[in-house]
Amino acid sequence: MRRIEPPNAPLGSIVLDRVSMVDDDDEELLQDARDEKGRERWLSWRLGVSFFLFGLLNNVLYVIILSAALDLVPPSTPKGIIAFVNIAPALVAKVGWPYLLKGHIRYTKRLMGCCLLSSLGMIVVAAFDNLNMRLLGISFASFSSGLGELTFLQLSTTYTPPSLAGRSVGYFASGTGAAGLVGAFLWWEVRSLGVRVGVGLSSIMPWIIPIVYFFLLPHSSAFLCAASPLAYEDATSPAEHSIIPYAPLPATEDEIGQEGFVPSGRKRGVSLSANDKWRLVKPLLVKYMLPLFIVYLLEYTINQGIAPTLLYPVPNAKDHPVLSKFIHTIRDYYPLWQLVYQTTVFLSRSSITLGIPPLPANLLFTPAVLQALIFVILAFDSAVGLFPDDDGAISIVTVFLLISLEGVCGGLAYVNVFYRINQERPDPQSMHDVERTKQEREFRIGSIGFADSCGILLAAVVAVPTEVTLCKTQINRGKMLCKGL
């Protein structure tokens, strides 16, 4: 309502009153802006913590199973069978779901199914002493882990702008990196309780995921008023921010028809055909899948095939006081290399959450190239030796640095590939169909997942003859350390 000034009011009083009204309006606008920034920070914190916990909880059982391998199978059984059974079902899930199934993703039902299957798997492992039953339980947990990872990565695509989806992937990757350290630590703490109690307790952990999903994770619609609908990291012009309709992407099929989620032109029956999926996946094969496959193949071959043979004389406390605190027997080398690897993987997978800029798309092959170089150097050191055998300290430090770089390459490859796929622009042919655009984004990020699993699975096959060959080579040149393990 317009303010009516009293007649004969002094001019100075009128001016002061109007200045006061302007100041009040400015103060109210500033307060609203502060409140909105606080709301955005709170939402971003909840989103980051949620995806971090998703990554941690989804992968931690995988690490616990690997850490407990010695306790889960008889001494005469090759421990590599645990690694194989722990990855093969996950590969089936990553191939089967995005490539064979179509239509809407029912996130709630899928996540509840993953939690149930994962918990059931750990209960089977804990309840039975029979090897076949334990392998069956591990298979359940592996399948659930693979499907869970796929689901959380696809869930990140429902958040707009894409830069927000990229940050969600960054937090998820950080959580998966932390799972390596947390899982190993948890098993170290509960190992004394035995397999039945220790693994049985871990069956509770998957049920934290629904709590986070329902009570901590903010809905994707909460971010829509806070940012431009599409803010691609590499956008260079305003036109690039508006190439698909501004509409929230529903996270579940149950949201169809709810106010605020579905534009008027939405079609319920949209689904991607096999030809559609092949058209979408072809550009991703070399750009994203190949570097991820190479990194993981070399990384896990190093961890399972070369690292067990990287053995040196035990350093004495007089000449090497620092090294002697960590290495007491020859058996301490392999756990040390794994600790170094897991720590650097966690740090590098957390790079985006720590504010380090992601790798440019044209440098995604860099970690693969470095990983190949590390593979060659470590294999040469194991077979021939970079330094004289009596100079173990410099060899230990060199391997420490190379294993650290190996972990960095592996972590950077993972987080940057999935970050970049979330920045892919929609297909111009379907950019006006919100549901098709949603399914294409989900499929793109889901289709990448089998590349790293294929690398890990192939590495499990290659690592065994690699370790045997390197050990024989060492014995032939007079280095007998691997024979004493």
Short mmCIF file of C-alpha atoms in Angstrom, two decimals:
data_model
loop_
_atom_site.label_atom_id
_atom_site.label_comp_id
_atom_site.label_asym_id
_atom_site.label_seq_id
_atom_site.Cartn_x
_atom_site.Cartn_y
_atom_site.Cartn_z
CA MET A 1 0.00 0.00 0.00
CA ARG A 2 1.29 3.47 -0.89
CA ARG A 3 2.28 5.58 2.06
CA ILE A 4 0.35 8.94 2.33
CA GLU A 5 2.46 11.71 3.76
CA PRO A 6 0.71 14.07 6.16
CA PRO A 7 0.16 17.60 4.79
CA ASN A 8 2.85 20.13 5.49
CA ALA A 9 5.28 17.39 6.52
CA PRO A 10 8.88 18.63 6.53
CA LEU A 11 10.78 17.64 3.39
CA GLY A 12 13.72 16.30 5.39
CA SER A 13 11.42 14.01 7.37
CA ILE A 14 9.92 12.57 4.19
CA VAL A 15 13.38 11.88 2.74
CA LEU A 16 14.59 10.22 5.93
CA ASP A 17 11.48 8.04 6.10
CA ARG A 18 11.96 6.90 2.50
CA VAL A 19 15.67 6.21 3.06
CA SER A 20 14.72 4.17 6.13
CA MET A 21 12.20 2.18 4.08
CA VAL A 22 14.88 1.46 1.43
CA ASP A 23 17.37 0.40 4.09
CA ASP A 24 14.79 -1.95 5.61
CA ASP A 25 14.10 -3.50 2.19
CA ASP A 26 17.82 -3.94 1.52
CA GLU A 27 18.36 -5.52 4.90
CA GLU A 28 15.47 -7.91 4.30
CA LEU A 29 16.91 -8.89 0.90
CA LEU A 30 20.35 -9.44 2.42
CA GLN A 31 18.84 -11.60 5.17
CA ASP A 32 16.93 -13.64 2.59
CA ALA A 33 20.15 -14.12 0.62
CA ARG A 34 21.99 -15.24 3.76
CA ASP A 35 19.18 -17.65 4.63
CA GLU A 36 19.23 -19.07 1.11
CA LYS A 37 23.00 -19.57 1.20
CA GLY A 38 22.69 -21.28 4.56
CA ARG A 39 19.99 -23.55 3.16
CA GLU A 40 22.17 -24.40 0.16
CA ARG A 41 25.14 -25.22 2.39
CA TRP A 42 22.96 -27.45 4.57
CA LEU A 43 21.55 -29.28 1.55
CA SER A 44 25.02 -29.68 0.02
CA TRP A 45 26.36 -31.05 3.30
CA ARG A 46 23.54 -33.59 3.53
CA LEU A 47 24.04 -34.62 -0.09
CA GLY A 48 27.79 -35.03 0.33
CA VAL A 49 27.56 -37.01 3.57
CA SER A 50 24.82 -39.22 2.10
CA PHE A 51 26.78 -40.19 -1.00
CA PHE A 52 29.96 -40.64 1.05
CA LEU A 53 28.13 -43.07 3.33
CA PHE A 54 26.60 -44.83 0.32
CA GLY A 55 30.08 -45.45 -1.11
CA LEU A 56 31.50 -46.51 2.26
CA LEU A 57 28.69 -48.88 3.24
CA ASN A 58 28.29 -50.37 -0.22
CA ASN A 59 31.97 -51.32 -0.56
CA VAL A 60 33.00 -52.05 3.00
CA LEU A 61 31.70 -55.65 2.98
CA TYR A 62 33.74 -56.32 -0.17
CA VAL A 63 36.87 -55.26 1.73
CA ILE A 64 35.93 -57.21 4.86
CA ILE A 65 35.55 -60.39 2.80
CA LEU A 66 38.95 -59.90 1.16
CA SER A 67 40.54 -59.09 4.52
CA ALA A 68 39.00 -62.22 6.02
CA ALA A 69 40.00 -64.50 3.12
CA LEU A 70 42.56 -66.39 5.20
CA ASP A 71 39.91 -67.14 7.82
CA LEU A 72 37.11 -68.06 5.42
CA VAL A 73 38.71 -70.91 3.46
CA PRO A 74 40.79 -73.95 4.49
CA PRO A 75 44.60 -73.56 4.26
CA SER A 76 44.75 -75.86 1.23
CA THR A 77 42.30 -73.72 -0.77
CA PRO A 78 43.79 -71.02 -3.03
CA LYS A 79 42.90 -67.61 -1.63
CA GLY A 80 42.40 -66.36 -5.18
CA ILE A 81 39.04 -68.13 -5.23
CA ILE A 82 37.76 -65.58 -2.72
CA ALA A 83 38.86 -62.71 -4.97
CA PHE A 84 37.18 -64.35 -7.97
CA VAL A 85 33.87 -65.05 -6.23
CA ASN A 86 33.97 -61.57 -4.72
CA ILE A 87 34.08 -59.84 -8.12
CA ALA A 88 32.41 -62.13 -10.71
CA PRO A 89 28.82 -61.69 -9.43
CA ALA A 90 29.35 -57.92 -9.26
CA LEU A 91 30.34 -57.99 -12.92
CA VAL A 92 27.14 -59.88 -13.76
CA ALA A 93 25.11 -57.18 -11.98
CA LYS A 94 26.91 -54.32 -13.74
CA VAL A 95 26.38 -55.91 -17.16
CA GLY A 96 22.88 -57.29 -16.62
CA TRP A 97 21.04 -54.35 -15.16
CA PRO A 98 21.93 -51.43 -17.46
CA TYR A 99 22.25 -53.44 -20.68
CA LEU A 100 19.46 -56.01 -20.37
CA LEU A 101 16.79 -54.23 -18.35
CA LYS A 102 14.94 -51.15 -19.49
CA GLY A 103 12.43 -48.60 -18.30
CA HIS A 104 12.21 -46.68 -15.04
CA ILE A 105 14.64 -47.32 -12.21
CA ARG A 106 12.79 -47.95 -8.97
CA TYR A 107 15.53 -46.77 -6.66
CA THR A 108 13.79 -47.50 -3.38
CA LYS A 109 12.93 -51.09 -4.25
CA ARG A 110 16.36 -51.74 -5.74
CA LEU A 111 18.22 -50.40 -2.71
CA MET A 112 16.08 -52.39 -0.30
CA GLY A 113 16.72 -55.50 -2.37
CA CYS A 114 20.48 -54.85 -2.31
CA CYS A 115 20.46 -54.43 1.47
CA LEU A 116 18.49 -57.63 1.95
CA LEU A 117 20.74 -59.66 -0.35
CA SER A 118 23.94 -58.23 1.12
CA SER A 119 22.87 -58.90 4.69
CA LEU A 120 21.70 -62.41 3.75
CA GLY A 121 25.06 -63.12 2.12
CA MET A 122 27.03 -62.19 5.21
CA ILE A 123 24.68 -64.24 7.43
CA VAL A 124 25.24 -67.29 5.19
CA VAL A 125 29.02 -66.78 5.39
CA ALA A 126 28.83 -66.54 9.18
CA ALA A 127 26.37 -69.39 9.74
CA PHE A 128 28.00 -72.15 7.66
CA ASP A 129 31.46 -73.69 7.85
CA ASN A 130 31.01 -75.45 4.52
CA LEU A 131 33.19 -73.88 1.80
CA ASN A 132 30.51 -74.02 -0.88
CA MET A 133 27.95 -72.27 1.33
CA ARG A 134 30.46 -69.57 2.24
CA LEU A 135 31.24 -69.00 -1.43
CA LEU A 136 27.49 -68.75 -2.07
CA GLY A 137 27.16 -66.12 0.65
CA ILE A 138 30.10 -64.17 -0.76
CA SER A 139 28.44 -64.31 -4.18
CA PHE A 140 25.25 -62.80 -2.74
CA ALA A 141 27.19 -59.96 -1.12
CA SER A 142 29.24 -59.40 -4.31
CA PHE A 143 26.16 -59.22 -6.53
CA SER A 144 24.57 -56.78 -4.11
CA SER A 145 27.71 -54.62 -4.01
CA GLY A 146 27.94 -54.44 -7.79
CA LEU A 147 24.26 -53.58 -8.19
CA GLY A 148 24.49 -51.09 -5.33
CA GLU A 149 27.43 -49.25 -6.88
CA LEU A 150 25.58 -49.08 -10.19
CA THR A 151 22.45 -47.80 -8.46
CA PHE A 152 24.16 -45.03 -6.50
CA LEU A 153 26.03 -43.80 -9.57
CA GLN A 154 22.76 -43.71 -11.49
CA LEU A 155 21.06 -41.97 -8.56
CA SER A 156 23.61 -39.16 -8.81
CA THR A 157 22.30 -38.31 -12.31
CA THR A 158 18.92 -37.31 -10.87
CA TYR A 159 20.51 -34.23 -9.27
CA THR A 160 20.72 -31.06 -11.32
CA PRO A 161 22.68 -29.10 -12.35
CA PRO A 162 25.17 -31.67 -13.72
CA SER A 163 27.95 -30.03 -11.73
CA LEU A 164 25.99 -31.06 -8.61
CA ALA A 165 25.68 -34.60 -9.97
CA GLY A 166 29.46 -34.57 -10.49
CA ARG A 167 30.06 -33.58 -6.89
CA SER A 168 27.74 -36.39 -5.77
CA VAL A 169 29.93 -38.83 -7.67
CA GLY A 170 32.99 -37.27 -6.04
CA TYR A 171 31.62 -37.90 -2.55
CA PHE A 172 30.57 -41.44 -3.50
CA ALA A 173 34.05 -42.18 -4.85
CA SER A 174 35.56 -40.81 -1.64
CA GLY A 175 33.36 -43.17 0.36
CA THR A 176 34.42 -46.17 -1.72
CA GLY A 177 38.04 -45.21 -1.11
CA ALA A 178 37.45 -44.94 2.63
CA ALA A 179 35.87 -48.41 2.57
CA GLY A 180 39.29 -49.93 1.93
CA LEU A 181 40.71 -48.50 5.15
CA VAL A 182 37.57 -48.87 7.26
CA GLY A 183 36.91 -52.45 6.14
CA ALA A 184 40.46 -53.59 6.88
CA PHE A 185 40.37 -51.85 10.27
CA LEU A 186 36.97 -53.33 11.20
CA TRP A 187 38.06 -56.87 10.41
CA TRP A 188 41.27 -56.33 12.35
CA GLU A 189 39.17 -55.34 15.37
CA VAL A 190 36.55 -58.12 15.17
CA ARG A 191 38.80 -60.91 13.90
CA SER A 192 39.44 -62.13 17.42
CA LEU A 193 35.71 -62.82 17.77
CA GLY A 194 35.88 -65.42 15.00
CA VAL A 195 34.19 -65.66 11.62
CA ARG A 196 30.76 -66.50 12.99
CA VAL A 197 30.51 -63.45 15.24
CA GLY A 198 32.73 -61.02 13.30
CA VAL A 199 31.11 -61.56 9.90
CA GLY A 200 27.70 -61.88 11.53
CA LEU A 201 28.02 -58.42 13.06
CA SER A 202 28.91 -56.97 9.66
CA SER A 203 25.54 -58.15 8.30
CA ILE A 204 23.95 -55.24 10.16
CA MET A 205 25.87 -52.59 8.23
CA PRO A 206 23.84 -52.67 4.97
CA TRP A 207 20.73 -51.57 6.84
CA ILE A 208 22.29 -48.18 7.56
CA ILE A 209 21.84 -47.41 3.84
CA PRO A 210 18.00 -47.12 3.98
CA ILE A 211 18.29 -44.86 7.03
CA VAL A 212 20.60 -42.52 5.10
CA TYR A 213 18.43 -42.74 1.97
CA PHE A 214 15.14 -41.90 3.70
CA PHE A 215 16.24 -39.50 6.44
CA LEU A 216 19.47 -37.77 5.38
CA LEU A 217 19.62 -37.65 1.58
CA PRO A 218 17.86 -34.51 0.26
CA HIS A 219 15.49 -34.97 -2.63
CA SER A 220 16.71 -33.80 -6.03
CA SER A 221 13.88 -31.26 -6.21
CA ALA A 222 15.35 -29.42 -3.20
CA PHE A 223 18.16 -28.06 -5.37
CA LEU A 224 16.09 -26.85 -8.29
CA CYS A 225 15.43 -23.33 -7.01
CA ALA A 226 19.06 -22.88 -5.97
CA ALA A 227 20.79 -23.17 -9.31
CA SER A 228 20.49 -22.96 -13.04
CA PRO A 229 18.94 -26.11 -14.49
CA LEU A 230 22.08 -27.04 -16.38
CA ALA A 231 25.42 -25.68 -15.31
CA TYR A 232 27.95 -27.78 -17.14
CA GLU A 233 31.45 -27.39 -15.82
CA ASP A 234 32.81 -26.58 -19.27
CA ALA A 235 29.94 -24.44 -20.53
CA THR A 236 31.23 -21.41 -22.38
CA SER A 237 28.07 -19.58 -23.41
CA PRO A 238 24.62 -18.95 -21.92
CA ALA A 239 23.05 -21.07 -24.64
CA GLU A 240 24.88 -24.10 -23.32
CA HIS A 241 23.00 -23.82 -20.06
CA SER A 242 19.61 -24.45 -21.57
CA ILE A 243 19.84 -27.36 -23.93
CA ILE A 244 17.26 -29.54 -22.16
CA PRO A 245 13.98 -28.56 -20.52
CA TYR A 246 14.18 -27.23 -17.00
CA ALA A 247 12.35 -29.94 -15.12
CA PRO A 248 13.19 -32.06 -12.10
CA LEU A 249 14.08 -35.65 -12.85
CA PRO A 250 12.05 -38.03 -10.66
CA ALA A 251 14.16 -40.52 -8.79
CA THR A 252 11.56 -43.25 -8.58
CA GLU A 253 8.64 -44.46 -10.60
CA ASP A 254 6.42 -43.79 -7.61
CA GLU A 255 6.98 -40.05 -8.17
CA ILE A 256 5.30 -40.14 -11.57
CA GLY A 257 2.22 -37.99 -11.44
CA GLN A 258 3.24 -36.09 -8.32
CA GLU A 259 3.03 -32.36 -8.55
CA GLY A 260 6.35 -30.71 -9.32
CA PHE A 261 8.01 -33.77 -10.77
CA VAL A 262 6.51 -34.51 -14.14
CA PRO A 263 6.09 -32.05 -16.99
CA SER A 264 2.87 -32.19 -18.93
CA GLY A 265 4.45 -33.84 -21.94
CA ARG A 266 5.88 -36.80 -20.06
CA LYS A 267 5.28 -40.31 -21.42
CA ARG A 268 4.99 -43.27 -19.10
CA GLY A 269 6.02 -45.89 -21.65
CA VAL A 270 9.44 -44.52 -22.62
CA SER A 271 12.27 -47.04 -22.57
CA LEU A 272 15.60 -47.38 -24.37
CA SER A 273 15.87 -50.05 -27.03
CA ALA A 274 18.99 -52.14 -27.69
CA ASN A 275 19.79 -49.88 -30.66
CA ASP A 276 19.41 -46.79 -28.47
CA LYS A 277 21.82 -48.24 -25.92
CA TRP A 278 24.38 -49.22 -28.54
CA ARG A 279 24.18 -45.72 -30.03
CA LEU A 280 24.81 -44.22 -26.59
CA VAL A 281 27.60 -46.59 -25.56
CA LYS A 282 29.71 -46.46 -28.74
CA PRO A 283 31.22 -43.01 -28.01
CA LEU A 284 32.05 -44.12 -24.46
CA LEU A 285 34.07 -47.24 -25.30
CA VAL A 286 37.41 -45.57 -25.99
CA LYS A 287 36.82 -42.31 -24.18
CA TYR A 288 35.86 -43.73 -20.76
CA MET A 289 35.78 -47.53 -20.65
CA LEU A 290 39.19 -48.32 -22.12
CA PRO A 291 41.26 -46.14 -19.74
CA LEU A 292 39.28 -47.44 -16.75
CA PHE A 293 39.75 -51.06 -17.86
CA ILE A 294 43.51 -50.63 -18.40
CA VAL A 295 44.03 -48.93 -15.03
CA TYR A 296 42.16 -51.62 -13.11
CA LEU A 297 43.72 -54.53 -14.98
CA LEU A 298 47.23 -53.27 -14.24
CA GLU A 299 46.39 -52.07 -10.73
CA TYR A 300 44.98 -55.38 -9.52
CA THR A 301 47.65 -57.40 -11.30
CA ILE A 302 50.21 -55.36 -9.38
CA ASN A 303 48.37 -55.86 -6.09
CA GLN A 304 47.72 -59.58 -6.46
CA GLY A 305 50.56 -60.75 -8.70
CA ILE A 306 53.58 -58.47 -8.22
CA ALA A 307 53.23 -56.96 -4.74
CA PRO A 308 53.46 -60.37 -2.95
CA THR A 309 56.91 -60.81 -4.51
CA LEU A 310 58.26 -57.36 -3.59
CA LEU A 311 60.32 -58.71 -0.69
CA TYR A 312 63.60 -57.46 0.74
CA PRO A 313 65.85 -58.21 3.71
CA VAL A 314 64.31 -57.09 7.00
CA PRO A 315 65.85 -53.71 7.93
CA ASN A 316 67.69 -53.63 11.24
CA ALA A 317 66.94 -51.03 13.88
CA LYS A 318 70.52 -49.70 13.99
CA ASP A 319 70.88 -48.78 10.32
CA HIS A 320 67.20 -48.09 9.51
CA PRO A 321 65.36 -47.01 12.67
CA VAL A 322 62.24 -45.80 10.82
CA LEU A 323 61.77 -48.75 8.46
CA SER A 324 62.38 -51.22 11.27
CA LYS A 325 59.33 -49.90 13.13
CA PHE A 326 57.04 -51.02 10.28
CA ILE A 327 58.80 -54.14 9.03
CA HIS A 328 59.63 -56.88 11.53
CA THR A 329 59.41 -59.95 9.30
CA ILE A 330 59.22 -60.67 5.59
CA ARG A 331 55.48 -61.21 5.97
CA ASP A 332 55.06 -57.51 6.88
CA TYR A 333 55.86 -56.28 3.37
CA TYR A 334 52.62 -57.25 1.64
CA PRO A 335 50.31 -55.74 4.31
CA LEU A 336 52.45 -52.59 4.20
CA TRP A 337 52.07 -52.28 0.42
CA GLN A 338 48.31 -52.79 0.76
CA LEU A 339 48.06 -50.14 3.47
CA VAL A 340 49.97 -47.64 1.33
CA TYR A 341 47.80 -48.50 -1.68
CA GLN A 342 44.48 -48.19 0.19
CA THR A 343 45.50 -44.87 1.75
CA THR A 344 46.49 -43.27 -1.55
CA VAL A 345 43.39 -44.63 -3.28
CA PHE A 346 41.24 -42.99 -0.63
CA LEU A 347 43.04 -39.66 -0.96
CA SER A 348 42.92 -39.65 -4.76
CA ARG A 349 39.26 -40.72 -4.91
CA SER A 350 38.57 -37.80 -2.56
CA SER A 351 40.34 -35.33 -4.86
CA ILE A 352 37.16 -33.67 -6.16
CA THR A 353 35.63 -33.41 -2.68
CA LEU A 354 38.88 -31.81 -1.50
CA GLY A 355 38.50 -29.10 -4.13
CA ILE A 356 41.12 -30.39 -6.58
CA PRO A 357 39.94 -29.72 -10.15
CA PRO A 358 38.99 -32.83 -12.14
CA LEU A 359 41.21 -34.01 -14.96
CA PRO A 360 40.38 -32.53 -18.37
CA ALA A 361 38.55 -35.01 -20.57
CA ASN A 362 41.52 -35.26 -22.96
CA LEU A 363 43.80 -36.40 -20.09
CA LEU A 364 41.72 -39.34 -18.88
CA PHE A 365 44.25 -41.74 -20.39
CA THR A 366 47.07 -40.26 -18.28
CA PRO A 367 46.48 -42.54 -15.24
CA ALA A 368 46.45 -45.58 -17.56
CA VAL A 369 49.79 -44.61 -19.12
CA LEU A 370 51.37 -44.00 -15.72
CA GLN A 371 49.94 -47.26 -14.40
CA ALA A 372 51.52 -49.17 -17.28
CA LEU A 373 54.87 -47.56 -16.51
CA ILE A 374 54.55 -48.45 -12.81
CA PHE A 375 53.64 -52.04 -13.75
CA VAL A 376 56.78 -52.42 -15.87
CA ILE A 377 59.10 -50.92 -13.24
CA LEU A 378 57.71 -53.02 -10.37
CA ALA A 379 57.79 -56.21 -12.46
CA PHE A 380 61.41 -55.47 -13.40
CA ASP A 381 62.34 -54.79 -9.78
CA SER A 382 60.75 -58.08 -8.70
CA ALA A 383 62.35 -60.16 -11.45
CA VAL A 384 65.76 -58.51 -11.87
CA GLY A 385 66.08 -55.82 -9.21
CA LEU A 386 66.47 -52.08 -9.67
CA PHE A 387 69.19 -51.97 -7.00
CA PRO A 388 71.60 -54.50 -5.47
CA ASP A 389 69.89 -57.04 -3.21
CA ASP A 390 72.00 -56.00 -0.21
CA ASP A 391 70.73 -52.38 -0.52
CA GLY A 392 67.18 -53.08 0.63
CA ALA A 393 66.39 -49.66 2.11
CA ILE A 394 66.50 -47.76 -1.19
CA SER A 395 64.43 -50.52 -2.82
CA ILE A 396 61.81 -50.30 -0.07
CA VAL A 397 61.53 -46.52 -0.40
CA THR A 398 61.31 -46.74 -4.19
CA VAL A 399 58.57 -49.37 -4.06
CA PHE A 400 56.76 -47.30 -1.41
CA LEU A 401 56.67 -44.32 -3.79
CA LEU A 402 55.63 -46.43 -6.78
CA ILE A 403 52.81 -48.14 -4.86
CA SER A 404 51.67 -44.71 -3.70
CA LEU A 405 51.56 -43.49 -7.28
CA GLU A 406 49.72 -46.67 -8.29
CA GLY A 407 46.99 -45.89 -5.77
CA VAL A 408 46.79 -42.29 -6.93
CA CYS A 409 46.38 -43.38 -10.57
CA GLY A 410 43.67 -45.87 -9.67
CA GLY A 411 41.71 -43.39 -7.60
CA LEU A 412 42.00 -40.57 -10.11
CA ALA A 413 40.89 -42.83 -12.97
CA TYR A 414 37.76 -43.90 -11.09
CA VAL A 415 36.55 -40.55 -9.81
CA ASN A 416 37.36 -38.59 -12.98
CA VAL A 417 35.78 -41.05 -15.41
CA PHE A 418 32.50 -41.09 -13.51
CA TYR A 419 32.64 -37.34 -12.92
CA ARG A 420 33.12 -36.69 -16.62
CA ILE A 421 30.34 -39.02 -17.70
CA ASN A 422 28.00 -37.00 -15.51
CA GLN A 423 29.01 -33.89 -17.48
CA GLU A 424 28.05 -35.43 -20.84
CA ARG A 425 25.46 -33.35 -22.64
CA PRO A 426 22.15 -34.97 -23.60
CA ASP A 427 21.50 -36.30 -27.06
CA PRO A 428 20.06 -33.41 -29.15
CA GLN A 429 17.53 -35.81 -30.64
CA SER A 430 15.90 -36.45 -27.26
CA MET A 431 16.63 -33.25 -25.37
CA HIS A 432 12.96 -32.20 -25.33
CA ASP A 433 11.83 -35.52 -23.83
CA VAL A 434 12.61 -35.31 -20.12
CA GLU A 435 12.00 -39.00 -19.38
CA ARG A 436 14.18 -40.20 -22.24
CA THR A 437 16.90 -37.74 -21.24
CA LYS A 438 16.74 -39.10 -17.68
CA GLN A 439 17.05 -42.71 -18.83
CA GLU A 440 19.92 -41.86 -21.17
CA ARG A 441 21.88 -40.19 -18.36
CA GLU A 442 21.27 -43.18 -16.10
CA PHE A 443 22.31 -45.63 -18.79
CA ARG A 444 25.49 -43.75 -19.70
CA ILE A 445 26.89 -43.80 -16.20
CA GLY A 446 25.63 -47.33 -15.59
CA SER A 447 27.18 -48.67 -18.78
CA ILE A 448 30.69 -47.66 -17.66
CA GLY A 449 30.70 -49.79 -14.52
CA PHE A 450 31.52 -53.13 -16.08
CA ALA A 451 34.84 -51.82 -17.45
CA ASP A 452 36.58 -51.71 -14.05
CA SER A 453 35.02 -55.03 -12.99
CA CYS A 454 36.26 -56.70 -16.19
CA GLY A 455 39.75 -55.38 -15.44
CA ILE A 456 39.64 -56.71 -11.87
CA LEU A 457 38.31 -60.10 -13.00
CA LEU A 458 40.94 -60.50 -15.70
CA ALA A 459 43.62 -59.43 -13.20
CA ALA A 460 42.52 -62.21 -10.84
CA VAL A 461 43.22 -64.69 -13.65
CA VAL A 462 46.54 -63.13 -14.70
CA ALA A 463 47.87 -62.49 -11.20
CA VAL A 464 48.38 -66.13 -10.20
CA PRO A 465 50.80 -67.10 -13.01
CA THR A 466 52.44 -63.69 -12.68
CA GLU A 467 53.25 -64.28 -9.01
CA VAL A 468 54.49 -67.82 -9.65
CA THR A 469 56.71 -66.74 -12.56
CA LEU A 470 58.25 -63.82 -10.65
CA CYS A 471 58.95 -66.01 -7.62
CA LYS A 472 60.68 -68.62 -9.78
CA THR A 473 62.73 -65.89 -11.44
CA GLN A 474 63.88 -64.61 -8.04
CA ILE A 475 64.87 -68.10 -6.93
CA ASN A 476 66.83 -68.66 -10.13
CA ARG A 477 68.94 -65.56 -9.40
CA GLY A 478 69.51 -66.60 -5.80
CA LYS A 479 66.90 -64.49 -4.01
CA MET A 480 65.03 -67.01 -1.85
CA LEU A 481 62.76 -64.69 0.16
CA CYS A 482 59.49 -65.55 -1.62
CA LYS A 483 60.11 -69.24 -1.03
CA GLY A 484 60.03 -68.67 2.72
CA LEU A 485 56.50 -67.22 2.78
#
